[in-house]
Backbone as ProteinMPNN parsed JSONL, in Angstrom:
{"seq_chain_A": "XXXXXXXXXXXXXXXXXXXXXXXXXXXXXXXXXXXXXXXXXXXXXXXXXXXXXXXXXXXXXXXXXXXXXXXXXXXXXXXXXXXXXXXXXXXXXXXXXXXXXXXXXXXXXXXXXXXXXXXXXXXXXXXXXXXXXXXXXXXXXXXXXXXXXXXXXXXXXXXXXXXXXXXXXXXXXXXXXXXXXXXX", "coords_chain_A": {"N_chain_A": [[-3.825, 85.175, -21.518], [-6.259, 85.401, -22.587], [-9.954, 85.485, -22.219], [-11.901, 83.433, -20.068], [-13.943, 82.516, -21.602], [-12.963, 81.835, -24.068], [-11.579, 79.224, -25.875], [-8.528, 78.232, -26.483], [-6.755, 76.425, -28.651], [-3.867, 74.969, -29.284], [-2.341, 74.046, -32.046], [0.109, 73.964, -33.255], [3.329, 72.75, -34.402], [6.601, 72.26, -33.42], [9.297, 73.108, -35.634], [7.887, 72.759, -38.022], [6.894, 73.605, -41.313], [5.157, 75.639, -43.82], [5.001, 73.71, -45.734], [5.575, 71.245, -44.596], [3.773, 71.024, -42.453], [1.335, 70.606, -43.789], [2.126, 68.078, -45.159], [2.559, 66.359, -43.106], [0.036, 65.882, -42.017], [-0.944, 67.55, -40.242], [-2.334, 69.992, -40.861], [-4.829, 69.194, -41.741], [-5.699, 67.903, -39.37], [-5.9, 70.162, -37.79], [-8.034, 71.543, -39.142], [-9.975, 69.828, -38.666], [-10.726, 70.273, -35.959], [-12.529, 72.281, -35.973], [-12.495, 75.179, -35.322], [-13.792, 78.415, -34.547], [-12.244, 80.603, -35.311], [-9.001, 80.787, -36.77], [-5.727, 81.135, -36.195], [-2.932, 81.713, -38.294], [0.241, 81.147, -38.571], [3.463, 81.267, -39.979], [6.807, 80.893, -41.178], [9.333, 80.911, -39.969], [10.405, 78.321, -40.264], [10.157, 77.942, -42.971], [11.969, 79.523, -44.085], [14.815, 79.747, -46.095], [17.943, 78.066, -45.944], [21.491, 77.427, -46.186], [23.226, 74.501, -46.304], [20.116, 73.773, -48.055], [17.2, 72.674, -46.211], [14.918, 69.94, -46.125], [12.276, 70.737, -45.279], [12.074, 73.41, -45.979], [10.852, 76.144, -47.944], [10.465, 77.96, -51.16], [9.929, 81.456, -51.736], [7.7, 81.772, -53.296], [6.447, 79.424, -52.952], [5.815, 79.555, -50.324], [3.967, 81.632, -50.354], [1.867, 80.537, -51.921], [1.266, 78.301, -50.311], [0.17, 79.718, -48.06], [-1.972, 80.984, -49.121], [-3.518, 78.807, -49.873], [-4.085, 77.6, -47.463], [-5.734, 79.642, -46.228], [-8.003, 79.625, -48.13], [-8.879, 76.918, -47.715], [-9.423, 76.871, -45.058], [-11.515, 78.705, -44.911], [-13.343, 77.445, -46.627], [-14.01, 75.449, -44.937], [-15.71, 76.635, -43.157], [-14.28, 78.241, -41.305], [-12.829, 81.161, -39.811], [-10.118, 82.493, -41.075], [-7.063, 83.99, -39.657], [-4.346, 85.804, -40.254], [-0.934, 85.757, -39.074], [1.861, 87.539, -38.758], [5.37, 86.363, -38.829], [6.789, 86.129, -35.581], [9.635, 88.134, -34.528], [13.081, 87.047, -34.779], [15.391, 87.293, -32.166], [17.656, 89.02, -33.083], [19.928, 91.227, -32.522], [21.582, 94.156, -33.616], [24.676, 95.837, -33.865], [23.788, 98.415, -33.477], [22.04, 98.178, -31.349], [19.435, 97.557, -32.113], [16.801, 95.51, -33.476], [17.51, 93.253, -36.092], [15.959, 92.016, -38.544], [15.517, 88.748, -40.035], [13.288, 87.885, -41.076], [11.785, 89.52, -42.606], [10.959, 89.447, -45.279], [9.23, 87.224, -45.406], [7.281, 88.185, -43.63], [6.351, 90.387, -45.167], [5.338, 89.067, -47.415], [3.196, 87.613, -46.255], [1.661, 89.76, -45.433], [0.8, 90.699, -47.947], [-0.656, 88.633, -48.9], [-2.783, 88.609, -47.091], [-3.926, 91.204, -47.579], [-4.739, 90.865, -50.215], [-6.406, 88.706, -49.99], [-8.296, 89.608, -48.285], [-8.147, 89.066, -45.435], [-7.894, 89.241, -41.951], [-5.187, 90.48, -40.211], [-2.473, 90.019, -38.01], [0.212, 91.88, -37.134], [2.644, 90.619, -35.965], [5.405, 90.626, -36.494], [6.147, 93.157, -36.847], [5.189, 94.32, -34.336], [6.553, 92.729, -32.505], [9.241, 93.526, -33.02], [9.179, 96.258, -32.357], [8.638, 96.114, -29.655], [10.945, 94.754, -28.708], [12.94, 96.404, -29.574], [12.537, 98.634, -27.982], [12.91, 97.488, -25.323], [15.467, 96.373, -25.333], [18.505, 94.394, -25.765], [19.331, 92.924, -23.473], [17.093, 92.588, -21.915], [15.567, 91.312, -23.77], [16.854, 88.996, -24.096], [16.183, 87.725, -21.725], [13.723, 86.63, -22.262], [14.093, 84.357, -23.598], [14.913, 80.734, -24.193], [17.694, 78.72, -23.18], [20.56, 77.377, -24.959], [23.079, 75.034, -25.948], [26.005, 76.028, -27.686], [28.099, 75.213, -30.557], [30.499, 74.82, -29.276], [29.845, 74.055, -26.853], [29.121, 75.969, -25.147], [26.771, 77.715, -23.145], [24.173, 79.532, -24.483], [21.892, 82.211, -25.367], [18.886, 81.35, -27.013], [17.829, 82.612, -29.977], [15.475, 82.336, -31.233], [13.39, 80.731, -30.013], [11.251, 80.84, -27.203], [11.027, 81.261, -23.591], [8.765, 80.755, -20.786], [8.143, 83.185, -19.724], [8.705, 84.78, -22.06], [6.808, 83.707, -23.816], [4.451, 84.594, -22.612], [4.7, 87.412, -22.812], [4.753, 87.917, -25.56], [2.596, 86.439, -26.413], [0.555, 87.967, -25.083], [0.714, 90.331, -26.647], [-0.245, 89.156, -29.068], [-2.866, 88.679, -28.269], [-3.902, 91.191, -27.788], [-3.638, 92.453, -30.237], [-5.26, 90.672, -31.637], [-7.802, 91.438, -30.757], [-7.887, 93.917, -31.794], [-7.684, 93.48, -34.648], [-9.884, 91.796, -35.067], [-12.587, 92.936, -34.164], [-14.948, 91.702, -32.948], [-14.0, 89.983, -31.158], [-13.067, 91.318, -29.074], [-14.399, 91.694, -26.693]], "CA_chain_A": [[-4.038, 86.362, -22.175], [-7.635, 85.522, -23.18], [-10.861, 85.317, -21.216], [-12.322, 81.996, -19.821], [-14.908, 82.292, -22.7], [-12.13, 81.549, -25.218], [-10.757, 77.976, -25.878], [-7.317, 78.378, -27.388], [-6.09, 75.158, -28.987], [-2.537, 75.163, -30.015], [-2.084, 72.96, -33.003], [1.292, 74.103, -33.799], [4.255, 71.76, -34.176], [8.029, 72.815, -33.615], [9.926, 72.71, -36.858], [6.989, 72.516, -39.234], [6.863, 74.816, -42.175], [3.864, 75.602, -44.493], [5.102, 72.497, -46.52], [5.508, 69.944, -43.754], [2.526, 71.109, -41.587], [0.316, 69.722, -44.572], [2.55, 66.77, -45.453], [2.413, 65.61, -41.822], [-1.409, 65.694, -41.718], [-1.27, 68.476, -39.138], [-3.366, 71.046, -41.202], [-6.132, 68.399, -41.712], [-6.117, 67.734, -37.947], [-6.343, 71.506, -37.34], [-9.207, 71.867, -39.765], [-11.032, 68.938, -38.026], [-11.032, 70.754, -34.669], [-13.567, 73.149, -36.214], [-12.554, 76.416, -34.466], [-14.438, 79.631, -35.059], [-11.066, 81.416, -35.868], [-7.665, 79.952, -36.817], [-4.569, 81.893, -36.388], [-2.063, 80.89, -39.176], [1.572, 81.894, -38.502], [4.475, 80.494, -40.293], [7.885, 81.702, -41.7], [10.68, 80.592, -39.439], [10.896, 77.02, -40.752], [10.034, 78.069, -44.327], [13.072, 80.284, -44.466], [15.84, 78.959, -46.743], [19.34, 78.265, -45.51], [22.432, 76.769, -46.936], [22.432, 73.807, -47.334], [18.679, 73.83, -47.798], [16.564, 71.534, -45.512], [13.588, 69.418, -46.895], [11.124, 71.5, -44.796], [12.089, 74.714, -46.463], [10.211, 76.555, -49.13], [10.834, 79.27, -51.765], [8.993, 82.519, -51.259], [6.56, 81.524, -54.113], [5.774, 78.202, -52.439], [5.325, 79.941, -49.044], [2.815, 82.444, -50.608], [0.972, 79.726, -52.374], [0.779, 77.566, -49.094], [-0.666, 80.552, -47.287], [-3.307, 81.212, -49.874], [-4.255, 77.548, -49.792], [-4.544, 77.593, -45.967], [-6.801, 80.701, -46.057], [-9.053, 79.132, -48.764], [-9.318, 75.789, -47.211], [-10.014, 77.35, -43.768], [-12.833, 79.31, -45.234], [-14.239, 76.375, -47.216], [-14.328, 74.516, -43.825], [-16.446, 77.41, -42.258], [-13.396, 78.763, -40.251], [-12.43, 82.37, -40.128], [-8.71, 82.514, -40.795], [-6.427, 85.176, -39.173], [-2.89, 85.675, -40.548], [0.0, 86.301, -38.021], [3.286, 87.62, -39.376], [6.259, 85.765, -37.923], [7.568, 86.685, -34.419], [10.973, 88.26, -35.023], [14.112, 86.39, -33.986], [16.008, 88.278, -31.36], [18.927, 89.394, -33.628], [20.168, 92.613, -32.238], [22.699, 94.585, -34.279], [25.615, 96.867, -33.108], [23.028, 99.781, -33.046], [21.07, 97.858, -30.331], [18.087, 97.328, -32.668], [16.606, 94.288, -34.075], [17.775, 93.126, -37.589], [15.128, 90.741, -38.762], [15.839, 87.901, -41.198], [12.065, 87.299, -41.65], [11.038, 90.645, -43.283], [10.35, 89.05, -46.561], [8.12, 86.394, -45.079], [6.235, 89.071, -43.158], [5.64, 91.187, -46.226], [4.446, 88.138, -48.253], [1.953, 87.325, -45.555], [0.748, 90.977, -45.534], [0.23, 90.808, -49.337], [-1.683, 87.589, -48.947], [-3.882, 89.083, -46.196], [-4.642, 92.263, -48.194], [-5.348, 90.481, -51.414], [-7.535, 87.786, -49.771], [-9.155, 90.264, -47.244], [-8.038, 88.3, -44.228], [-7.476, 90.026, -40.759], [-3.729, 90.261, -40.033], [-1.827, 90.514, -36.848], [1.576, 92.136, -37.612], [3.463, 90.387, -34.885], [6.751, 90.931, -36.751], [6.328, 94.708, -36.505], [5.085, 94.584, -32.86], [7.601, 92.108, -31.677], [10.48, 94.268, -33.158], [9.059, 97.473, -31.659], [8.954, 95.761, -28.24], [12.287, 94.375, -28.413], [13.825, 97.673, -29.674], [12.163, 99.358, -26.708], [13.404, 96.898, -24.088], [16.846, 96.119, -25.447], [18.926, 93.003, -25.902], [19.546, 92.198, -22.299], [15.708, 92.332, -21.496], [15.1, 90.365, -24.902], [17.539, 87.69, -23.787], [15.529, 87.137, -20.601], [12.633, 86.0, -22.814], [14.641, 83.109, -24.39], [15.439, 79.585, -23.571], [19.13, 78.751, -23.44], [20.994, 76.092, -25.626], [24.566, 74.937, -26.156], [26.463, 76.239, -29.064], [29.036, 74.111, -31.065], [31.663, 74.688, -28.373], [29.439, 73.614, -25.536], [28.877, 77.138, -24.284], [25.37, 78.114, -22.929], [23.976, 80.798, -25.13], [20.579, 82.438, -25.542], [18.415, 80.895, -28.267], [17.328, 83.803, -30.62], [14.23, 82.078, -31.857], [12.563, 80.032, -29.064], [10.939, 81.529, -26.044], [10.718, 80.661, -22.385], [7.416, 80.948, -20.292], [7.995, 84.731, -19.839], [8.612, 85.238, -23.452], [5.437, 83.198, -24.41], [3.506, 85.426, -22.008], [4.782, 88.706, -23.293], [4.292, 87.941, -27.01], [1.129, 86.039, -26.339], [-0.202, 89.103, -24.808], [0.809, 91.122, -27.88], [-1.189, 88.637, -30.002], [-4.203, 88.765, -27.757], [-4.284, 92.521, -27.896], [-3.783, 92.549, -31.775], [-6.478, 89.989, -32.105], [-8.935, 92.266, -30.465], [-7.871, 95.074, -32.854], [-7.869, 93.037, -36.086], [-11.172, 91.25, -35.138], [-13.288, 93.559, -33.072], [-15.963, 90.835, -32.438], [-13.231, 89.145, -30.162], [-12.419, 92.256, -28.119], [-15.28, 91.717, -25.598]], "C_chain_A": [[-5.471, 86.485, -22.855], [-8.695, 85.266, -22.032], [-11.18, 83.819, -21.152], [-13.36, 81.627, -20.902], [-14.233, 81.663, -23.908], [-11.482, 80.267, -25.016], [-9.77, 78.236, -26.842], [-6.687, 77.004, -27.467], [-4.835, 75.284, -29.834], [-2.131, 73.846, -30.826], [-0.67, 73.078, -33.733], [2.372, 72.885, -33.613], [5.647, 72.337, -34.56], [8.629, 72.245, -34.867], [9.277, 72.542, -38.03], [7.043, 73.833, -40.04], [5.48, 74.768, -42.838], [3.784, 74.302, -45.3], [4.855, 71.219, -45.579], [4.39, 69.97, -42.934], [1.454, 70.277, -42.333], [0.841, 68.337, -44.732], [2.358, 65.86, -44.248], [1.047, 65.379, -41.448], [-1.761, 66.676, -40.656], [-2.394, 69.664, -39.442], [-4.625, 70.279, -41.319], [-6.598, 68.262, -40.304], [-6.616, 69.126, -37.416], [-7.724, 71.884, -37.775], [-10.395, 71.058, -38.862], [-11.434, 69.419, -36.51], [-12.163, 71.77, -34.769], [-13.717, 74.418, -35.409], [-13.417, 77.52, -35.289], [-13.403, 80.363, -35.945], [-9.771, 80.526, -35.827], [-6.645, 80.988, -37.105], [-3.452, 81.101, -37.127], [-0.808, 81.739, -39.123], [2.68, 80.916, -38.945], [5.663, 81.403, -40.892], [9.293, 81.094, -41.269], [11.254, 79.315, -40.161], [10.771, 76.915, -42.255], [11.323, 78.71, -44.925], [14.24, 79.307, -44.969], [17.229, 79.181, -46.129], [20.287, 77.447, -46.524], [23.35, 75.829, -46.067], [20.963, 73.898, -46.941], [18.25, 72.501, -47.096], [15.228, 71.169, -46.208], [12.315, 70.225, -46.535], [10.917, 72.878, -45.492], [11.419, 74.997, -47.735], [10.747, 77.84, -49.855], [9.76, 80.196, -51.361], [7.579, 82.219, -52.155], [5.747, 80.417, -53.461], [5.096, 78.661, -51.054], [4.078, 80.807, -49.349], [1.755, 81.499, -51.091], [0.241, 78.833, -51.158], [-0.199, 78.378, -48.306], [-2.074, 80.797, -47.881], [-4.148, 79.965, -49.74], [-4.872, 77.356, -48.416], [-5.765, 78.393, -45.844], [-8.044, 80.146, -46.972], [-9.683, 77.886, -48.222], [-10.006, 76.007, -45.779], [-11.412, 77.905, -44.06], [-13.834, 78.326, -45.769], [-14.758, 75.45, -45.993], [-15.254, 75.366, -42.793], [-15.631, 78.107, -41.191], [-12.945, 80.064, -40.748], [-10.829, 82.447, -40.027], [-8.135, 84.064, -40.329], [-4.965, 84.856, -39.528], [-2.043, 86.261, -39.451], [1.339, 86.393, -38.652], [4.241, 86.909, -38.373], [6.836, 86.58, -36.815], [9.065, 86.877, -34.918], [11.956, 87.345, -34.122], [14.755, 87.663, -33.226], [17.452, 88.596, -31.778], [19.222, 90.845, -33.384], [21.533, 92.882, -32.979], [23.633, 95.413, -33.346], [24.964, 97.979, -32.695], [22.124, 99.411, -31.957], [19.703, 97.638, -30.732], [18.075, 96.006, -33.37], [16.895, 94.365, -35.627], [17.138, 91.859, -38.01], [15.481, 90.114, -40.12], [14.525, 87.42, -41.783], [11.096, 88.421, -42.229], [10.24, 90.222, -44.509], [9.111, 88.149, -46.352], [6.957, 87.184, -44.562], [5.496, 89.834, -44.208], [4.905, 90.239, -47.232], [3.162, 87.828, -47.566], [0.987, 88.586, -45.528], [0.159, 91.1, -46.957], [-0.865, 89.867, -49.409], [-3.005, 88.034, -48.147], [-4.592, 90.167, -46.82], [-5.45, 91.805, -49.34], [-6.504, 89.553, -51.11], [-8.487, 88.333, -48.74], [-9.241, 89.405, -45.931], [-7.435, 89.323, -43.063], [-5.961, 89.493, -40.632], [-3.278, 90.862, -38.674], [-0.33, 90.689, -37.286], [2.498, 91.891, -36.325], [5.038, 90.668, -35.164], [7.099, 92.401, -36.32], [6.387, 94.939, -34.895], [6.188, 94.006, -32.068], [9.07, 92.904, -31.811], [10.292, 95.565, -32.344], [9.22, 97.221, -30.18], [10.317, 95.557, -27.889], [13.303, 95.67, -28.607], [13.611, 98.507, -28.449], [12.895, 98.85, -25.521], [14.902, 96.61, -24.072], [17.192, 94.647, -25.475], [18.972, 92.218, -24.624], [18.08, 91.618, -21.829], [15.151, 91.112, -22.566], [15.698, 89.025, -24.576], [16.772, 86.964, -22.579], [14.193, 86.448, -21.016], [12.903, 84.786, -23.523], [14.958, 81.927, -23.532], [16.93, 79.71, -23.883], [19.436, 77.476, -24.228], [22.51, 76.168, -25.534], [24.971, 75.259, -27.512], [27.362, 75.1, -29.457], [30.149, 73.872, -30.223], [31.237, 74.216, -26.976], [29.072, 74.736, -24.585], [27.42, 77.477, -24.236], [25.178, 79.478, -23.597], [22.348, 80.89, -25.217], [20.083, 81.984, -26.949], [17.586, 82.181, -28.89], [15.926, 83.634, -31.27], [13.154, 81.596, -30.865], [12.375, 80.719, -27.729], [10.782, 80.686, -24.743], [9.303, 81.032, -21.9], [7.215, 82.51, -20.308], [7.834, 85.33, -21.248], [7.263, 84.805, -24.1], [4.375, 84.174, -23.738], [3.507, 86.979, -22.72], [4.367, 88.765, -24.792], [2.933, 87.377, -27.218], [0.151, 87.203, -26.133], [-0.4, 90.145, -25.909], [-0.187, 90.564, -28.916], [-2.546, 88.733, -29.643], [-4.699, 90.216, -28.02], [-4.555, 92.746, -29.379], [-4.882, 91.933, -32.285], [-7.712, 90.853, -31.88], [-9.008, 93.455, -31.434], [-8.369, 94.641, -34.144], [-9.353, 92.35, -36.196], [-12.017, 91.743, -33.894], [-14.35, 92.612, -32.356], [-15.341, 90.06, -31.175], [-12.768, 89.98, -28.943], [-13.215, 92.35, -26.911], [-14.686, 91.084, -24.383]], "O_chain_A": [[-5.808, 87.453, -23.537], [-8.286, 84.849, -20.949], [-10.799, 83.044, -22.029], [-13.614, 80.434, -21.072], [-14.905, 81.006, -24.703], [-10.807, 80.146, -23.993], [-10.108, 78.461, -28.004], [-6.156, 76.486, -26.485], [-4.87, 75.688, -30.996], [-1.687, 72.817, -30.315], [-0.379, 72.356, -34.686], [2.214, 72.106, -32.673], [5.903, 72.796, -35.674], [8.499, 71.053, -35.145], [9.894, 72.215, -39.044], [7.206, 74.939, -39.524], [4.676, 73.919, -42.454], [2.686, 73.805, -45.551], [4.036, 70.338, -45.84], [3.943, 68.862, -42.638], [0.773, 69.427, -41.758], [0.08, 67.407, -44.468], [2.02, 64.687, -44.408], [0.873, 64.625, -40.491], [-2.894, 66.614, -40.179], [-3.137, 70.164, -38.598], [-5.606, 70.894, -40.901], [-7.778, 68.476, -40.029], [-7.613, 69.214, -36.699], [-8.513, 72.44, -37.01], [-11.451, 71.555, -38.473], [-12.418, 68.929, -35.956], [-12.734, 72.115, -33.735], [-14.783, 74.747, -34.889], [-13.649, 77.442, -36.496], [-13.641, 80.683, -37.11], [-9.565, 79.679, -34.958], [-6.686, 81.65, -38.142], [-3.062, 80.013, -36.704], [-0.79, 82.888, -39.566], [2.822, 79.847, -38.351], [5.446, 82.602, -41.068], [10.2, 80.841, -42.061], [12.409, 79.279, -40.586], [11.219, 75.917, -42.82], [11.692, 78.473, -46.075], [14.554, 78.278, -44.371], [17.631, 80.308, -45.839], [19.842, 76.901, -47.533], [24.123, 76.296, -45.231], [20.588, 74.062, -45.78], [18.804, 71.425, -47.323], [14.545, 72.014, -46.786], [11.409, 70.377, -47.355], [9.811, 73.411, -45.581], [11.407, 74.119, -48.598], [11.393, 78.682, -49.232], [8.785, 79.803, -50.721], [6.478, 82.451, -51.655], [4.518, 80.468, -53.425], [4.002, 78.219, -50.702], [3.132, 80.688, -48.569], [0.641, 81.7, -50.607], [-0.973, 78.675, -51.035], [-1.255, 77.885, -47.907], [-3.115, 80.803, -47.223], [-5.356, 80.047, -49.519], [-6.039, 76.994, -48.271], [-6.784, 77.877, -45.386], [-9.15, 80.261, -46.445], [-10.908, 77.767, -48.248], [-11.008, 75.38, -45.434], [-12.378, 77.508, -43.409], [-15.015, 78.357, -45.421], [-15.798, 74.798, -46.086], [-15.538, 74.871, -41.702], [-16.225, 78.554, -40.21], [-12.677, 80.197, -41.942], [-10.313, 82.461, -38.91], [-8.714, 85.109, -40.625], [-4.428, 83.81, -39.165], [-2.466, 87.281, -38.906], [1.902, 85.373, -39.051], [3.936, 86.866, -37.181], [7.35, 87.666, -37.081], [9.654, 86.017, -35.573], [11.681, 86.981, -32.978], [14.639, 88.822, -33.624], [18.372, 88.473, -30.97], [18.685, 91.657, -34.137], [22.448, 92.059, -32.993], [23.331, 95.62, -32.171], [25.357, 98.588, -31.7], [21.376, 100.306, -31.564], [18.821, 97.527, -29.881], [19.092, 95.455, -33.79], [16.586, 95.338, -36.315], [17.69, 90.769, -37.86], [15.699, 90.774, -41.136], [14.502, 86.695, -42.777], [9.876, 88.282, -42.313], [9.08, 90.574, -44.723], [8.095, 88.297, -47.031], [5.809, 86.954, -44.941], [4.271, 89.948, -44.209], [3.912, 90.658, -47.828], [2.116, 87.777, -48.214], [-0.238, 88.484, -45.589], [-0.958, 91.602, -47.086], [-1.934, 90.201, -49.917], [-4.133, 87.804, -48.581], [-5.815, 90.192, -46.689], [-6.606, 92.187, -49.523], [-7.495, 89.556, -51.841], [-9.41, 87.628, -48.333], [-10.329, 89.098, -45.444], [-6.55, 90.129, -43.352], [-5.604, 88.344, -40.891], [-3.628, 91.974, -38.278], [0.292, 89.734, -37.752], [3.023, 92.831, -35.728], [5.824, 90.897, -34.244], [8.06, 92.753, -35.637], [7.282, 95.526, -34.287], [6.714, 94.604, -31.13], [9.898, 92.913, -30.9], [11.243, 95.945, -31.66], [9.865, 98.011, -29.491], [10.831, 96.094, -26.908], [14.282, 95.872, -27.889], [14.587, 99.058, -27.94], [13.458, 99.635, -24.758], [15.543, 96.592, -23.021], [16.352, 93.775, -25.254], [18.704, 91.017, -24.616], [17.906, 90.459, -21.451], [14.443, 90.173, -22.205], [15.049, 88.0, -24.785], [16.761, 85.736, -22.496], [13.595, 85.752, -20.196], [11.967, 84.182, -24.047], [15.233, 82.045, -22.338], [17.391, 80.56, -24.644], [18.63, 76.547, -24.175], [23.113, 77.16, -25.127], [24.333, 74.8, -28.459], [27.398, 74.091, -28.753], [30.782, 72.825, -30.352], [32.047, 74.007, -26.073], [28.763, 74.522, -23.413], [26.828, 77.524, -25.314], [25.903, 80.435, -23.326], [21.622, 79.898, -25.157], [20.769, 82.205, -27.947], [16.704, 82.69, -28.198], [15.305, 84.579, -31.758], [12.035, 82.103, -30.943], [13.376, 81.163, -27.167], [10.434, 79.507, -24.822], [8.635, 81.674, -22.711], [6.234, 83.023, -20.846], [7.006, 86.192, -21.543], [6.689, 85.568, -24.877], [3.419, 84.506, -24.438], [2.49, 87.572, -23.081], [3.644, 89.686, -25.169], [2.198, 87.799, -28.111], [-0.847, 87.396, -26.828], [-1.465, 90.736, -26.082], [-0.893, 91.33, -29.571], [-3.405, 88.859, -30.515], [-5.841, 90.397, -28.443], [-5.644, 93.203, -29.728], [-5.502, 92.422, -33.23], [-8.566, 90.963, -32.76], [-10.088, 93.906, -31.817], [-9.284, 95.222, -34.728], [-9.949, 92.347, -37.273], [-12.124, 91.111, -32.843], [-14.568, 92.813, -31.161], [-16.061, 89.581, -30.3], [-12.197, 89.479, -27.974], [-12.771, 93.083, -26.027], [-15.334, 91.026, -23.338]]}, "name": "protein", "num_of_chains": 1, "seq": "XXXXXXXXXXXXXXXXXXXXXXXXXXXXXXXXXXXXXXXXXXXXXXXXXXXXXXXXXXXXXXXXXXXXXXXXXXXXXXXXXXXXXXXXXXXXXXXXXXXXXXXXXXXXXXXXXXXXXXXXXXXXXXXXXXXXXXXXXXXXXXXXXXXXXXXXXXXXXXXXXXXXXXXXXXXXXXXXXXXXXXXX"}
């Protein structure tokens, strides 16, 4: 989804939150790659559940962690770009997405506005895409997993290669809009 002139280094780690990404040294490793731009996208693993998991954060912690990532990236000479969380594919009876990550997306938008950071609203754009194509097509973008009864079901969070391409393309297009210097 990007030209050959772009080196895209994926420093993400499955299951990491804004808290554990730092605790595990992954943030420092990311800074040490010295990219020109750094896309920062969290939310799924920060979200609180019952019972709470050690990786999870409160919304105040999530916001503070995002602000710290932005400040530290800038201090390292890196241009941060915030990316709201990709929606989970939770379709309601109305056939539309019902996101559980809206609060995380709104918090990220607030940080982006206040700190004057380019923002890719992947939450909005992924919801619009999925609402347009529907649940059946949305499921085709997912990996499968076994539920508690051993039945194969679609994973509502994780993507297969097709899903990676579809949403990666949305990110690439949005990046060109948010950072016009990269649209060449």
